[in-house]
Coordinates of C-alpha atoms in Angstrom, one line a residue:
M12 CA -13.9 -21.3 6.1
Q13 CA -11.4 -23.6 4.4
L14 CA -9.0 -21.5 2.1
E15 CA -7.6 -24.6 0.7
T16 CA -10.7 -25.3 -1.3
V17 CA -10.7 -21.8 -2.8
D18 CA -8.2 -20.9 -5.6
R19 CA -8.3 -17.0 -5.4
L20 CA -10.2 -15.2 -2.6
D21 CA -10.9 -11.6 -2.5
T22 CA -9.3 -9.5 0.2
G23 CA -12.6 -9.2 2.1
A24 CA -13.0 -13.1 2.2
L25 CA -9.3 -13.3 3.4
V26 CA -9.7 -10.9 6.1
A27 CA -12.9 -12.4 7.3
A28 CA -11.3 -15.9 7.4
A29 CA -8.3 -14.5 9.3
Q30 CA -10.5 -12.8 11.7
Q31 CA -12.0 -16.2 12.4
G32 CA -8.4 -17.7 13.1
D33 CA -7.4 -19.1 9.7
A34 CA -3.7 -19.0 9.7
G35 CA -3.6 -19.6 6.0
A36 CA -5.6 -16.7 5.3
W37 CA -3.3 -14.4 7.5
E38 CA -0.4 -15.7 5.6
R39 CA -2.0 -15.0 2.4
L40 CA -2.6 -11.3 3.6
V41 CA 0.9 -10.9 4.7
E42 CA 2.2 -12.3 1.4
E43 CA -0.2 -10.1 -0.7
F44 CA 0.4 -6.9 1.0
T45 CA 4.0 -6.9 2.2
P46 CA 5.4 -5.6 -1.3
M47 CA 3.0 -2.7 -1.0
L48 CA 4.0 -2.0 2.7
K49 CA 7.8 -2.2 1.7
A50 CA 7.3 0.3 -0.9
R51 CA 5.4 2.8 1.6
I52 CA 8.0 2.4 4.2
R53 CA 10.8 2.8 1.6
R54 CA 9.5 6.4 0.8
F55 CA 10.7 7.4 4.2
R56 CA 14.2 6.5 3.3
L57 CA 14.9 4.7 6.6
G58 CA 17.8 2.3 7.2
H59 CA 17.4 -1.1 6.2
E60 CA 17.0 -2.3 10.0
D61 CA 14.6 0.7 10.8
A62 CA 12.4 -0.3 7.7
Q63 CA 12.3 -4.0 8.8
D64 CA 11.2 -2.8 12.3
V65 CA 8.4 -0.6 10.9
L66 CA 7.2 -3.4 8.6
Q67 CA 7.2 -6.1 11.7
T68 CA 5.6 -3.5 13.8
T69 CA 2.9 -2.7 11.4
W70 CA 2.1 -6.4 10.9
L71 CA 2.0 -7.0 14.7
L72 CA -0.3 -4.1 15.2
A73 CA -2.4 -5.3 12.3
W74 CA -2.6 -8.8 13.7
Q75 CA -3.5 -7.4 17.2
N76 CA -6.2 -5.3 15.8
L77 CA -7.5 -7.5 12.9
K78 CA -10.9 -7.9 14.7
S79 CA -11.6 -4.2 14.5
V80 CA -11.6 -4.3 10.6
A81 CA -15.3 -4.1 9.6
D82 CA -14.7 -3.8 5.9
G83 CA -11.9 -6.1 4.6
Q84 CA -11.8 -4.6 1.3
R85 CA -10.3 -1.6 2.9
M86 CA -7.4 -3.6 4.1
A87 CA -4.7 -2.0 2.0
G88 CA -5.5 1.5 3.2
W89 CA -5.8 0.4 6.8
L90 CA -2.3 -1.2 6.5
A91 CA -0.8 1.7 4.7
T92 CA -2.1 3.9 7.5
I93 CA -0.6 1.9 10.2
A94 CA 2.7 1.9 8.4
F95 CA 2.6 5.6 7.7
R96 CA 2.1 6.3 11.5
E97 CA 4.8 3.9 12.5
C98 CA 7.2 5.5 10.1
L99 CA 6.2 8.9 11.4
K100 CA 6.8 7.7 15.2
L101 CA 10.1 6.3 14.2
T102 CA 11.3 9.5 12.4
K103 CA 10.2 11.7 15.3
R104 CA 12.0 9.5 17.7
T105 CA 15.4 9.3 15.8
R106 CA 15.2 12.7 14.0
E107 CA 17.1 11.0 11.1
I108 CA 14.9 12.7 8.6
C109 CA 12.5 15.7 9.0
T110 CA 8.9 14.6 8.0
P111 CA 5.9 17.3 8.7
D112 CA 4.0 16.9 11.6
L113 CA 0.3 17.9 11.0
D114 CA 0.5 19.9 14.2
T115 CA 3.5 21.9 13.3
V116 CA 3.0 22.2 9.5
G117 CA 1.9 25.9 9.6
S118 CA -1.0 26.9 7.7
T119 CA -4.3 25.2 7.5
D120 CA -3.6 24.9 3.5
D121 CA -0.5 22.8 4.4
V122 CA -2.6 20.6 6.9
D123 CA -5.4 20.2 4.4
R124 CA -2.8 19.2 1.6
E125 CA -1.1 16.7 3.9
L126 CA -4.4 15.3 5.0
A127 CA -5.5 15.0 1.2
R128 CA -2.2 13.4 0.5
I129 CA -2.7 10.7 3.1
W130 CA -6.3 10.1 2.0
L131 CA -5.5 10.0 -1.7
A132 CA -2.6 7.3 -1.0
G133 CA -5.2 5.1 0.8
T134 CA -7.8 5.6 -2.1
L135 CA -5.0 4.6 -4.5
E136 CA -4.1 1.6 -2.7
E137 CA -7.7 0.7 -2.7
L138 CA -8.2 1.3 -6.4
V139 CA -5.0 -0.8 -7.2
E140 CA -6.8 -3.7 -5.3
G141 CA -9.5 -3.4 -8.1
L142 CA -7.2 -3.8 -10.9
P143 CA -7.0 -6.9 -12.8
D144 CA -4.4 -9.3 -11.3
A145 CA -1.7 -8.9 -13.9
Q146 CA -2.0 -5.1 -13.7
R147 CA -2.1 -5.0 -10.0
V148 CA 1.2 -7.2 -9.8
L149 CA 2.8 -5.0 -12.4
F150 CA 1.8 -1.8 -10.6
R151 CA 3.2 -3.1 -7.3
A152 CA 6.3 -4.2 -9.0
L153 CA 6.9 -0.9 -10.5
T154 CA 6.2 1.2 -7.4
E155 CA 8.5 -0.9 -5.2
T156 CA 11.6 1.0 -6.2
S157 CA 12.0 4.8 -7.1
E158 CA 13.6 3.9 -10.5
P159 CA 12.2 0.5 -11.7
H160 CA 13.8 -1.0 -14.8
Y161 CA 11.5 -2.9 -17.2
V162 CA 14.1 -5.5 -17.7
D163 CA 14.4 -6.3 -13.9
V164 CA 10.6 -6.2 -13.5
A165 CA 10.1 -8.5 -16.5
R166 CA 12.6 -10.9 -15.3
R167 CA 11.1 -10.8 -11.8
L168 CA 7.4 -11.4 -13.0
G169 CA 8.5 -13.8 -15.7
R170 CA 7.1 -11.7 -18.5
P171 CA 8.5 -10.5 -21.8
V172 CA 10.1 -7.1 -21.5
G173 CA 8.0 -5.8 -24.5
S174 CA 4.8 -6.7 -22.4
I175 CA 5.7 -4.3 -19.5
G176 CA 5.0 -0.9 -21.2
P177 CA 1.7 -1.9 -22.7
T178 CA 0.6 -3.4 -19.5
R179 CA 1.6 -0.3 -17.5
A180 CA -0.4 2.0 -20.1
R181 CA -3.4 -0.1 -19.6
C182 CA -3.1 -0.1 -15.8
F183 CA -2.7 3.7 -15.6
A184 CA -5.4 4.2 -18.1
K185 CA -7.6 2.0 -15.9
L186 CA -6.6 3.9 -12.7
R187 CA -7.3 7.2 -14.4
G188 CA -10.8 6.1 -15.2
M189 CA -11.4 4.9 -11.7
L190 CA -10.1 8.2 -10.2
Q191 CA -12.4 10.0 -12.5
A192 CA -15.3 7.9 -11.6
R193 CA -14.8 9.1 -8.0
E194 CA -14.5 12.7 -9.4
I195 CA -10.7 12.8 -8.2
T196 CA -9.3 15.1 -11.0
R197 CA -6.3 17.2 -11.2
D198 CA -8.2 20.1 -9.8
F199 CA -8.8 18.2 -6.7
L200 CA -4.9 17.5 -6.6
D201 CA -3.8 21.2 -7.1

């Protein structure tokens, strides 16, 4: 499969091409998902070097295990899970921050909540992949930092500042609809 002949391939096609050894497809996957992985890793409040190590390890493990991906459309969730596990391993080793371990959390309710949180994070990444390009790019830009500023995001994306809020509103409305379609409501989250 030659990627040069196709302008925009979906994630599944990119994964399939990368599995067949297409270096360009792999590079596009790395380019597409690195911002999401950085945002996920940043939530663990690791030092810069540790965060870079986790990112590199995540991509190395993804590359080594790429053939095991049966559904390329689930690439975001798969990568997020690898990054999450690598962050947990690192924090466990260094003891710099305390992250709950499912074996030591305590009650079954706590374990259920943690598993639901992990599952929901993967589901959200999957739903974000289904957003129109402009909304997906904006969502990722807004979630890369804990306190995004519209001016910075607009400058980085080359958009007018006044377009960020309305695009964000459309994005969140679409995500809410997608969550409701899967019957994931506030009741599920409580």
